[in-house]
PDB file of N, CA and C in Angstrom:
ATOM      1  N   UNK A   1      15.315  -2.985   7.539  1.00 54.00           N
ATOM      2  CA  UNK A   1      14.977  -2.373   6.275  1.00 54.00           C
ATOM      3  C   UNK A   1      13.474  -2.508   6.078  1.00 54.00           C
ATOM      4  N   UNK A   2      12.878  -1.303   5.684  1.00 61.00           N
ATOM      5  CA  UNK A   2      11.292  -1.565   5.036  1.00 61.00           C
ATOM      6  C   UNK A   2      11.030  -1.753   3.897  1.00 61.00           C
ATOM      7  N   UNK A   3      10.306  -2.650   3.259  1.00 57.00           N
ATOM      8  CA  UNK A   3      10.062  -3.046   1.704  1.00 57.00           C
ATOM      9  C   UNK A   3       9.196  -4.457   1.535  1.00 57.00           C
ATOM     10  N   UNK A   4       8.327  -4.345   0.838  1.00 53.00           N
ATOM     11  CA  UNK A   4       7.455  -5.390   0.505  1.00 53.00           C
ATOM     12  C   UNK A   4       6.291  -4.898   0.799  1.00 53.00           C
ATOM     13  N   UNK A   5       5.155  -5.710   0.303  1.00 53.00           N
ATOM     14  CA  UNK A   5       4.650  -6.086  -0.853  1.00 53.00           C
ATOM     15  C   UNK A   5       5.055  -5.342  -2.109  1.00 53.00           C
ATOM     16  N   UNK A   6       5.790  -5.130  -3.296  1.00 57.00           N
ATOM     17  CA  UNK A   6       5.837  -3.939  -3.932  1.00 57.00           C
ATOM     18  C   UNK A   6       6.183  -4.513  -5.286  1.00 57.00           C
ATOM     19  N   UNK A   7       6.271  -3.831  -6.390  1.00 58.00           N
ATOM     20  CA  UNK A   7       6.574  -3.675  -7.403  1.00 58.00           C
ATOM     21  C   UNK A   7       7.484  -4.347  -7.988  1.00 58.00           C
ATOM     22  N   UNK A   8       8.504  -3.781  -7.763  1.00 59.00           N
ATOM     23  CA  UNK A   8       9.495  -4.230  -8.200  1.00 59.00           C
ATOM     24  C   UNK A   8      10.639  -4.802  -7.133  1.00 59.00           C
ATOM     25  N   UNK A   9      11.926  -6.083  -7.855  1.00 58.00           N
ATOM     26  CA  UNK A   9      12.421  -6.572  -6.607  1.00 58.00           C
ATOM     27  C   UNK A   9      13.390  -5.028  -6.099  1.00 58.00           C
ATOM     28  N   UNK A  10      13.683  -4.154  -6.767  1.00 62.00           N
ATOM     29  CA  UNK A  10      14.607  -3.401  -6.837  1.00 62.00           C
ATOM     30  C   UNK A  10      13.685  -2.112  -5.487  1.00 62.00           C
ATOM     31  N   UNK A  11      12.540  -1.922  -5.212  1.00 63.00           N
ATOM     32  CA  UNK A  11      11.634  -0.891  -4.631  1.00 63.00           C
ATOM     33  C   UNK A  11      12.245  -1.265  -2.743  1.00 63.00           C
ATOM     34  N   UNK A  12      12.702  -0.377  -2.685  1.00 67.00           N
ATOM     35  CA  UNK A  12      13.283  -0.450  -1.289  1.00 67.00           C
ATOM     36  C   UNK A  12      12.705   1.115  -0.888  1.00 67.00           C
ATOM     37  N   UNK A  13      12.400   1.201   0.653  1.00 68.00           N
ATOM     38  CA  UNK A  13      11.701   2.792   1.000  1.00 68.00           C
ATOM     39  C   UNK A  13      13.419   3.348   1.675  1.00 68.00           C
ATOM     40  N   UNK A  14      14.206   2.621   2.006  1.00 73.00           N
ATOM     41  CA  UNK A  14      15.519   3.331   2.632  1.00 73.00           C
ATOM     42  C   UNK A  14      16.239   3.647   1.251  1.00 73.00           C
ATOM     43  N   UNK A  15      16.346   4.437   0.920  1.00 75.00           N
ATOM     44  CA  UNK A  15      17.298   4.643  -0.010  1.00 75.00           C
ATOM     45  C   UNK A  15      17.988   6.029   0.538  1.00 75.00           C
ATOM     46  N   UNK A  16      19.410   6.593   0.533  1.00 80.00           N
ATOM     47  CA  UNK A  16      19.824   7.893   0.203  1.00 80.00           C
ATOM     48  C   UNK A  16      19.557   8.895  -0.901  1.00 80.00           C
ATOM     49  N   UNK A  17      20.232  10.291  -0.784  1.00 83.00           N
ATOM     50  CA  UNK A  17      20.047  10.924  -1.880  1.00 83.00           C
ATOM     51  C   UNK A  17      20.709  10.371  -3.110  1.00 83.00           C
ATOM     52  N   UNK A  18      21.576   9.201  -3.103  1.00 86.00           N
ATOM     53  CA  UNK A  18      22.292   8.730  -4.294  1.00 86.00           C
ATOM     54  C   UNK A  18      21.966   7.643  -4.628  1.00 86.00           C
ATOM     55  N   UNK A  19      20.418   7.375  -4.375  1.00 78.00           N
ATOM     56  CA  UNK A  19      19.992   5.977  -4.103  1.00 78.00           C
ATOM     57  C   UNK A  19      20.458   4.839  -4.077  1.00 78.00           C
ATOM     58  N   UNK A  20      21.233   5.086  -2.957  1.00 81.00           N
ATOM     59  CA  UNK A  20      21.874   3.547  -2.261  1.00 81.00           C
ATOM     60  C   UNK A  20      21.192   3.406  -1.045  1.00 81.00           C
ATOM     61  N   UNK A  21      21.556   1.784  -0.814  1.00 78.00           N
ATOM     62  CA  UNK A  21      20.319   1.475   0.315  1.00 78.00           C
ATOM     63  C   UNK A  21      21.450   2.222   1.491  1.00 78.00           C
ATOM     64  N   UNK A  22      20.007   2.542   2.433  1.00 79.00           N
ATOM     65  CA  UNK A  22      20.422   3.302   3.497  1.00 79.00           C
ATOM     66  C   UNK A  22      19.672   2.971   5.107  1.00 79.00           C
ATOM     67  N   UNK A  23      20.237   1.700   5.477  1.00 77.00           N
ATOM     68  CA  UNK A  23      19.146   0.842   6.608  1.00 77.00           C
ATOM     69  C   UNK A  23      18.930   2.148   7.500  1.00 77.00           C
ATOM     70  N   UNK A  24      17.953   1.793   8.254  1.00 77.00           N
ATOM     71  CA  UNK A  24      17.448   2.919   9.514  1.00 77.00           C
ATOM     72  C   UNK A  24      16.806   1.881  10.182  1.00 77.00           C
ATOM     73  N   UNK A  25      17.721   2.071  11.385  1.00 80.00           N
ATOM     74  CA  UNK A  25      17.159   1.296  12.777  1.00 80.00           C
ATOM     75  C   UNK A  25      15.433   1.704  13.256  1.00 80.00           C
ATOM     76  N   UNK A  26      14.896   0.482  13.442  1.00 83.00           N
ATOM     77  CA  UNK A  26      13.532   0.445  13.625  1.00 83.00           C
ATOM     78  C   UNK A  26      13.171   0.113  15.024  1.00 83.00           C
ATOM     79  N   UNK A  27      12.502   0.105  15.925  1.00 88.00           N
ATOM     80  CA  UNK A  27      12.242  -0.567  17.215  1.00 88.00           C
ATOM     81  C   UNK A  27      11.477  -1.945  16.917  1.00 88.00           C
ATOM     82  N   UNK A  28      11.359  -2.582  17.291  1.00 89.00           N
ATOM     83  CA  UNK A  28      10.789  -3.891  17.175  1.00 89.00           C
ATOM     84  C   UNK A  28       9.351  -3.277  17.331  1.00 89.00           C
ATOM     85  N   UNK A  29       8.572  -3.879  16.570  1.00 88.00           N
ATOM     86  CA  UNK A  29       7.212  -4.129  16.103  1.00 88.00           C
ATOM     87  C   UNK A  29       6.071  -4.875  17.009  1.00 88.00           C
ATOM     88  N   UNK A  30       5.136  -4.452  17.541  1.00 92.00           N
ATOM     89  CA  UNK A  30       4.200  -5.353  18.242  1.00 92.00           C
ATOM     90  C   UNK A  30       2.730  -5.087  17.301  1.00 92.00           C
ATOM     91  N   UNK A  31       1.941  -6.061  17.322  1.00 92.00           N
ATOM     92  CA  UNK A  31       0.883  -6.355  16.762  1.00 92.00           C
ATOM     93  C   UNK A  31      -0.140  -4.820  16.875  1.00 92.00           C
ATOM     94  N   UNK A  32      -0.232  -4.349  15.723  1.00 87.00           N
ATOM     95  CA  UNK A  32      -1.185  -3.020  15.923  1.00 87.00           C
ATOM     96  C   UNK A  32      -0.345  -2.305  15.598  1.00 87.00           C
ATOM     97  N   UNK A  33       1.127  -2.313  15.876  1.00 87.00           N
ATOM     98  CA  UNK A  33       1.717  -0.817  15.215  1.00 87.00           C
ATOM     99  C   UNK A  33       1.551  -0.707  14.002  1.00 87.00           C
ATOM    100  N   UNK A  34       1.823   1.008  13.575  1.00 80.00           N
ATOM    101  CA  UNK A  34       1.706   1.504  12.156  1.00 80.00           C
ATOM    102  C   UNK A  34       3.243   1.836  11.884  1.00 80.00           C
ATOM    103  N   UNK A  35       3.275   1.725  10.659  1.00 78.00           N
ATOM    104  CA  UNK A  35       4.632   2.261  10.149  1.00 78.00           C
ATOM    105  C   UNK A  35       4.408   3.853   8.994  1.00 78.00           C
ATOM    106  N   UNK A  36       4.017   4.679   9.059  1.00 76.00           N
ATOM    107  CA  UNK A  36       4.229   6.179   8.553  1.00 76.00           C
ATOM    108  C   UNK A  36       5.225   6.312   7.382  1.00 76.00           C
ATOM    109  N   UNK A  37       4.664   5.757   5.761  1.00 70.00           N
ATOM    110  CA  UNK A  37       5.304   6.529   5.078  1.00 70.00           C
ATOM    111  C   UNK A  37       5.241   8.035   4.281  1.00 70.00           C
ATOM    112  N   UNK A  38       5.410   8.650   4.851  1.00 66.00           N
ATOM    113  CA  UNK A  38       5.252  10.077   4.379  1.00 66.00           C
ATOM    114  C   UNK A  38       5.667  10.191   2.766  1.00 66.00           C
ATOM    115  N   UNK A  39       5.193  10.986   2.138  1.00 60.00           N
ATOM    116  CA  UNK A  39       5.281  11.118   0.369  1.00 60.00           C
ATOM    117  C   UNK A  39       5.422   9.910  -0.247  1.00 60.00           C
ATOM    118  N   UNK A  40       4.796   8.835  -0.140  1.00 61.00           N
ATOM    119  CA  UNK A  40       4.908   7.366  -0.309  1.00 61.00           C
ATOM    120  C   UNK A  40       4.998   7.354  -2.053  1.00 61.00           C
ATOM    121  N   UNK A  41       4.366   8.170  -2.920  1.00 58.00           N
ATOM    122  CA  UNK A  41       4.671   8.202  -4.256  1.00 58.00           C
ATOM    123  C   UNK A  41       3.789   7.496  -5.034  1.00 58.00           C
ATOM    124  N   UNK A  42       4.628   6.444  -6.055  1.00 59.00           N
ATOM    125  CA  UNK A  42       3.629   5.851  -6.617  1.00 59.00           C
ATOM    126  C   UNK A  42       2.813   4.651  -5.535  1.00 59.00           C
ATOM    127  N   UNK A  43       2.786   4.448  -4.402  1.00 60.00           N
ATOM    128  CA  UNK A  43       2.850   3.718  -3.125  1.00 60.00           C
ATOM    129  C   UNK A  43       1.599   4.159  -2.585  1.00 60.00           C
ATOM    130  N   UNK A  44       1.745   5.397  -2.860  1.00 66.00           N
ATOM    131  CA  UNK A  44       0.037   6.123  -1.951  1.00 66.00           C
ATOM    132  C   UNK A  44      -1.131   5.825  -2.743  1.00 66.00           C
ATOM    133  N   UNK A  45      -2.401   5.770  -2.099  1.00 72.00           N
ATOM    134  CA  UNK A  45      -3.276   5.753  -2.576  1.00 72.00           C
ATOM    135  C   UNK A  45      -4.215   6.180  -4.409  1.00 72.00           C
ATOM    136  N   UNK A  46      -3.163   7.569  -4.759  1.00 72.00           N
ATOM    137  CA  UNK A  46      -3.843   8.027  -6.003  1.00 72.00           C
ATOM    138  C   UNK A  46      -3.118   7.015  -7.193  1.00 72.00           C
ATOM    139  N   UNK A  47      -2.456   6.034  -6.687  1.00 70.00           N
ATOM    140  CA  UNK A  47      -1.306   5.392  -8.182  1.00 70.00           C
ATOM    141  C   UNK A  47      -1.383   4.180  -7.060  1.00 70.00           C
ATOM    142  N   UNK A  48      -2.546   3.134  -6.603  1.00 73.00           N
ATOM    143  CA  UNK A  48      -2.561   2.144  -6.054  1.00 73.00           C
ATOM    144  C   UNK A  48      -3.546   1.471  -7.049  1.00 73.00           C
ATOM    145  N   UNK A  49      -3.230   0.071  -6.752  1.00 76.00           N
ATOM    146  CA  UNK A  49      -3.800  -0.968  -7.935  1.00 76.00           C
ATOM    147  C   UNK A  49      -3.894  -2.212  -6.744  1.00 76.00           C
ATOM    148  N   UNK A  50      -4.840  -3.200  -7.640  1.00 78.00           N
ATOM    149  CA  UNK A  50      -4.934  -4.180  -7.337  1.00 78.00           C
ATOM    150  C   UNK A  50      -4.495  -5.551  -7.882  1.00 78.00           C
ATOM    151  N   UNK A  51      -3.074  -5.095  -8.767  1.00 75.00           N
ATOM    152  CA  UNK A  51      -2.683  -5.990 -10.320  1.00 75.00           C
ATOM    153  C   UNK A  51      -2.307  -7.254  -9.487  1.00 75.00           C
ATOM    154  N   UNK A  52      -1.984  -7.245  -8.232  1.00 76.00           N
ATOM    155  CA  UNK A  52      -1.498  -9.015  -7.846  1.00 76.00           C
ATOM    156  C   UNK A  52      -2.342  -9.308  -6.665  1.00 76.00           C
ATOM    157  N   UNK A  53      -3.830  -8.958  -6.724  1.00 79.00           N
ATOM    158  CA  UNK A  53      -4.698  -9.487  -5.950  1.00 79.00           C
ATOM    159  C   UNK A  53      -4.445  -9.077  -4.778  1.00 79.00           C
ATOM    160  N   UNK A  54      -3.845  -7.807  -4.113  1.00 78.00           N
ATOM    161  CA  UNK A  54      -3.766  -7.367  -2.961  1.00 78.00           C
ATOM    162  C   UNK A  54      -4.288  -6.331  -2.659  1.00 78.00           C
ATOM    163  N   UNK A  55      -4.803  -6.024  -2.481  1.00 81.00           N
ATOM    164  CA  UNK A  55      -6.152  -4.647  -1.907  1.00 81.00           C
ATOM    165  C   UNK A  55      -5.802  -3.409  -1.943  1.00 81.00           C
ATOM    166  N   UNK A  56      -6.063  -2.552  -2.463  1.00 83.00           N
ATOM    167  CA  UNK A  56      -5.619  -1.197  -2.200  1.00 83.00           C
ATOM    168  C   UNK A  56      -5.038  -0.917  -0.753  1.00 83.00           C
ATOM    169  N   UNK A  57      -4.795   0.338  -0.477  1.00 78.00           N
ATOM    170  CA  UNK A  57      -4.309   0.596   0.688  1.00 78.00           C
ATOM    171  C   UNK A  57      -5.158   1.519   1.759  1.00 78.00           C
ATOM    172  N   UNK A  58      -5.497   0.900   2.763  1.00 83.00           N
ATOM    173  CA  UNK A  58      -6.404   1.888   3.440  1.00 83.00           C
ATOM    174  C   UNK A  58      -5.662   3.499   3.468  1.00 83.00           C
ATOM    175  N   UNK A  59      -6.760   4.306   3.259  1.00 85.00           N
ATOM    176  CA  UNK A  59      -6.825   5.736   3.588  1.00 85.00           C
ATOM    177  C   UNK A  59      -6.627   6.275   5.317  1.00 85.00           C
ATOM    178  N   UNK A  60      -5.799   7.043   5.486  1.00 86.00           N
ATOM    179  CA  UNK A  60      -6.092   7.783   7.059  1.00 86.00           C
ATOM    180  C   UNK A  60      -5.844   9.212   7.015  1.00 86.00           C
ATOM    181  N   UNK A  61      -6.440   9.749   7.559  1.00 87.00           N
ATOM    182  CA  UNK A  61      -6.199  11.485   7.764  1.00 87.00           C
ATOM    183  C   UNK A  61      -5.956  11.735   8.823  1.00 87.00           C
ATOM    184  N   UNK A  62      -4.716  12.038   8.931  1.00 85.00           N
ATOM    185  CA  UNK A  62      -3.863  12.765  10.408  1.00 85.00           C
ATOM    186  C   UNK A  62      -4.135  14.392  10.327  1.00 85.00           C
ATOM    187  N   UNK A  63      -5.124  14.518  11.008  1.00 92.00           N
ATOM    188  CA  UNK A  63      -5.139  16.190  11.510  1.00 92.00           C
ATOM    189  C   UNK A  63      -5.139  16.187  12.906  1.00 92.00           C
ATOM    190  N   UNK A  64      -3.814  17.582  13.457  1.00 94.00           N
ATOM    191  CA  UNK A  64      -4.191  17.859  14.747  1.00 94.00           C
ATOM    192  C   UNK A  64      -4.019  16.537  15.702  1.00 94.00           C
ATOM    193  N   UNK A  65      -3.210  15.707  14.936  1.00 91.00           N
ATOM    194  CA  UNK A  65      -3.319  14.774  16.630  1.00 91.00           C
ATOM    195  C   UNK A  65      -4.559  13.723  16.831  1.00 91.00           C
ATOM    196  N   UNK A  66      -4.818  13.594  15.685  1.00 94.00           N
ATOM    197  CA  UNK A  66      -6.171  12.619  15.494  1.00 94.00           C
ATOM    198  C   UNK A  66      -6.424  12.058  13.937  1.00 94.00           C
ATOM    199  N   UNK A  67      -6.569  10.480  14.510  1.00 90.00           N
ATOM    200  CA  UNK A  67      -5.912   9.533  13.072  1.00 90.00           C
ATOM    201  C   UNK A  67      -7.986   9.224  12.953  1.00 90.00           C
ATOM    202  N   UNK A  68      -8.197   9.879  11.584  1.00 95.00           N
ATOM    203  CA  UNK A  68      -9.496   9.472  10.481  1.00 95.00           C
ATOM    204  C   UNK A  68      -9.491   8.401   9.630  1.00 95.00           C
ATOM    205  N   UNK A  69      -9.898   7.097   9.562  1.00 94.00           N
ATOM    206  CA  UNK A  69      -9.771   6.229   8.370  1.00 94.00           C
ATOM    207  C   UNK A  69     -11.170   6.652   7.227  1.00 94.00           C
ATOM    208  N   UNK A  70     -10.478   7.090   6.205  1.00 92.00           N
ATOM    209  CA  UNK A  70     -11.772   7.862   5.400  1.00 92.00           C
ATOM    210  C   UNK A  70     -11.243   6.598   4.281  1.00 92.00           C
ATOM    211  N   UNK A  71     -11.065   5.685   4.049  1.00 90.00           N
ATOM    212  CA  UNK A  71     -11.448   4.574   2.926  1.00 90.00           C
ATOM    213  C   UNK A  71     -10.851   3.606   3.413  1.00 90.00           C
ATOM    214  N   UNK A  72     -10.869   2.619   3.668  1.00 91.00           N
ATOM    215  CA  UNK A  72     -10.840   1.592   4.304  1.00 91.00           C
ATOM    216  C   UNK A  72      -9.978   0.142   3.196  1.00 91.00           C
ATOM    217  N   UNK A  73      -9.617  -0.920   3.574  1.00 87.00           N
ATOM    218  CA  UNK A  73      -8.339  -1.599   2.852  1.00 87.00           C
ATOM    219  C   UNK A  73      -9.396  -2.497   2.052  1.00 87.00           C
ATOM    220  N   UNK A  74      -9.198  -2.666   1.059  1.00 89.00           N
ATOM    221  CA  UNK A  74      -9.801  -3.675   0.022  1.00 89.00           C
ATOM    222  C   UNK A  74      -9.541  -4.837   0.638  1.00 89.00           C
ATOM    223  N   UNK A  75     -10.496  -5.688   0.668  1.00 91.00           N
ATOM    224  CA  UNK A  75     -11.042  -6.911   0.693  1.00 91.00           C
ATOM    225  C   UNK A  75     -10.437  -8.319  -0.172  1.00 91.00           C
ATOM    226  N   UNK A  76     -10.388  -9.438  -0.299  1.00 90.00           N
ATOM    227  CA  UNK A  76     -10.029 -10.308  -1.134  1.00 90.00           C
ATOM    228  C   UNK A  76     -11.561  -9.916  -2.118  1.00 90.00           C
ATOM    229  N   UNK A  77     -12.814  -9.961  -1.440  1.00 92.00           N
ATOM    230  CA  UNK A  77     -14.084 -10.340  -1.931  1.00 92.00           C
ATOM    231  C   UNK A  77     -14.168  -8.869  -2.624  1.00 92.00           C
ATOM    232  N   UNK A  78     -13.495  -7.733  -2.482  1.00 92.00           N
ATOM    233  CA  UNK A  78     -13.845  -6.307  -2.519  1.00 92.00           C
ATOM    234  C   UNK A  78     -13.457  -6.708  -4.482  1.00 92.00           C
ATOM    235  N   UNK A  79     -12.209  -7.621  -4.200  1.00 90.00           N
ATOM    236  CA  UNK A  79     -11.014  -7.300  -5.605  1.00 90.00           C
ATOM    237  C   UNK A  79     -12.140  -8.406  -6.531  1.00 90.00           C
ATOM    238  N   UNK A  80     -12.802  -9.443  -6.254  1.00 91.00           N
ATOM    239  CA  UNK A  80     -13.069 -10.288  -7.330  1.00 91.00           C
ATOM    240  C   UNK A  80     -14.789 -10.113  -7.357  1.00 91.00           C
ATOM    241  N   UNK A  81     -15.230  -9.251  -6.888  1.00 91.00           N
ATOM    242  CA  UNK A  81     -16.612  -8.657  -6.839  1.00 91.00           C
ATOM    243  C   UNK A  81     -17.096  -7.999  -7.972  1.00 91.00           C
ATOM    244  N   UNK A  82     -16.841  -7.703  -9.048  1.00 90.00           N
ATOM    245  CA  UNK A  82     -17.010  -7.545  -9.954  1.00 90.00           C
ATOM    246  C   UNK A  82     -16.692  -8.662 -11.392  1.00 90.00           C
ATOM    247  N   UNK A  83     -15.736  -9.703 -10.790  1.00 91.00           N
ATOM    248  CA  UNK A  83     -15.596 -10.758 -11.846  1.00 91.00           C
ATOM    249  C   UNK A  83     -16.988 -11.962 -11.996  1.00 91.00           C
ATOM    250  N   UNK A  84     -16.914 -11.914 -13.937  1.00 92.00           N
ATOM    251  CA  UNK A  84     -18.010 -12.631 -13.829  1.00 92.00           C
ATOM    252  C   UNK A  84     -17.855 -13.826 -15.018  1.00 92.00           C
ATOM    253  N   UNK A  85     -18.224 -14.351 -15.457  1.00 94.00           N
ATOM    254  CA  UNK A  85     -18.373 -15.516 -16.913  1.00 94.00           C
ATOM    255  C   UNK A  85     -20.049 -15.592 -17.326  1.00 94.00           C
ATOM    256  N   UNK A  86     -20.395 -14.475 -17.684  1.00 95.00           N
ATOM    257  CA  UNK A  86     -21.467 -14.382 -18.588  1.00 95.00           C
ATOM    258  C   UNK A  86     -21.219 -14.299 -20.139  1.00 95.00           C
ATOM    259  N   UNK A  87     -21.856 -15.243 -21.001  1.00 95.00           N
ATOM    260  CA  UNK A  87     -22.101 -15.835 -21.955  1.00 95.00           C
ATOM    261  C   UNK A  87     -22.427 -14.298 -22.830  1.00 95.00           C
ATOM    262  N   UNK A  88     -21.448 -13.687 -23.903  1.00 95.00           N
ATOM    263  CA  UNK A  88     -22.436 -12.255 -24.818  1.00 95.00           C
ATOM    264  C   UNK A  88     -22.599 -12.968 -26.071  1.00 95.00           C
ATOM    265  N   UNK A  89     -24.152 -12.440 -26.294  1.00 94.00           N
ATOM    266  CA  UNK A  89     -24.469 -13.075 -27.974  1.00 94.00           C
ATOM    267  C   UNK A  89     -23.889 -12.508 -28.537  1.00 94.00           C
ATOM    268  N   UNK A  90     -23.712 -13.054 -29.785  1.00 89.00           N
ATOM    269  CA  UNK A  90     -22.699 -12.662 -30.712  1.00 89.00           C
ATOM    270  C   UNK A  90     -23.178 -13.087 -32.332  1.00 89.00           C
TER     271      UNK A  90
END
């Protein structure tokens, strides 16, 4: 089954049309593979957050048979790079 890091405990990517879980045999995994979720949803990039300190999701563009990384995966340092404790007069 595929699922995790995500949202909610209930966010599973196998589901059927009647959304029940629906396992799909995977090949075993070696270091470097990608896993391809197509229409990923609130999952893809335009509705991605950083609310539990985990980095956005790198960008890739598949055209033609050739993988583009056009934004790259947030950082730990990327997410707290803007946090600060400056003192405002008041």
């Amino acid at each position: 089954m595929v699922a995790g890091p995500l949202c909610e405990s209930g966010d599973v990517f196998t589901r059927d049309a009647h959304e029940l879980l629906d396992p799909r045999p995977l090949p075993r995994p070696d270091a470097g593979d990608l896993l391809v979720l197509h229409d990923a949803g609130a999952y893809a990039a335009s509705m991605s957050s950083n609310y539990v300190s985990l980095g956005r999701i790198p960008q890739v563009l598949w055209d033609e048979g050739t993988a583009t990384l056009i934004a790259r995966r947030e950082t730990l340092e990327d997410i707290v790079r803007t946090e600060c404790e400056e003192p405002l007069p008041f």
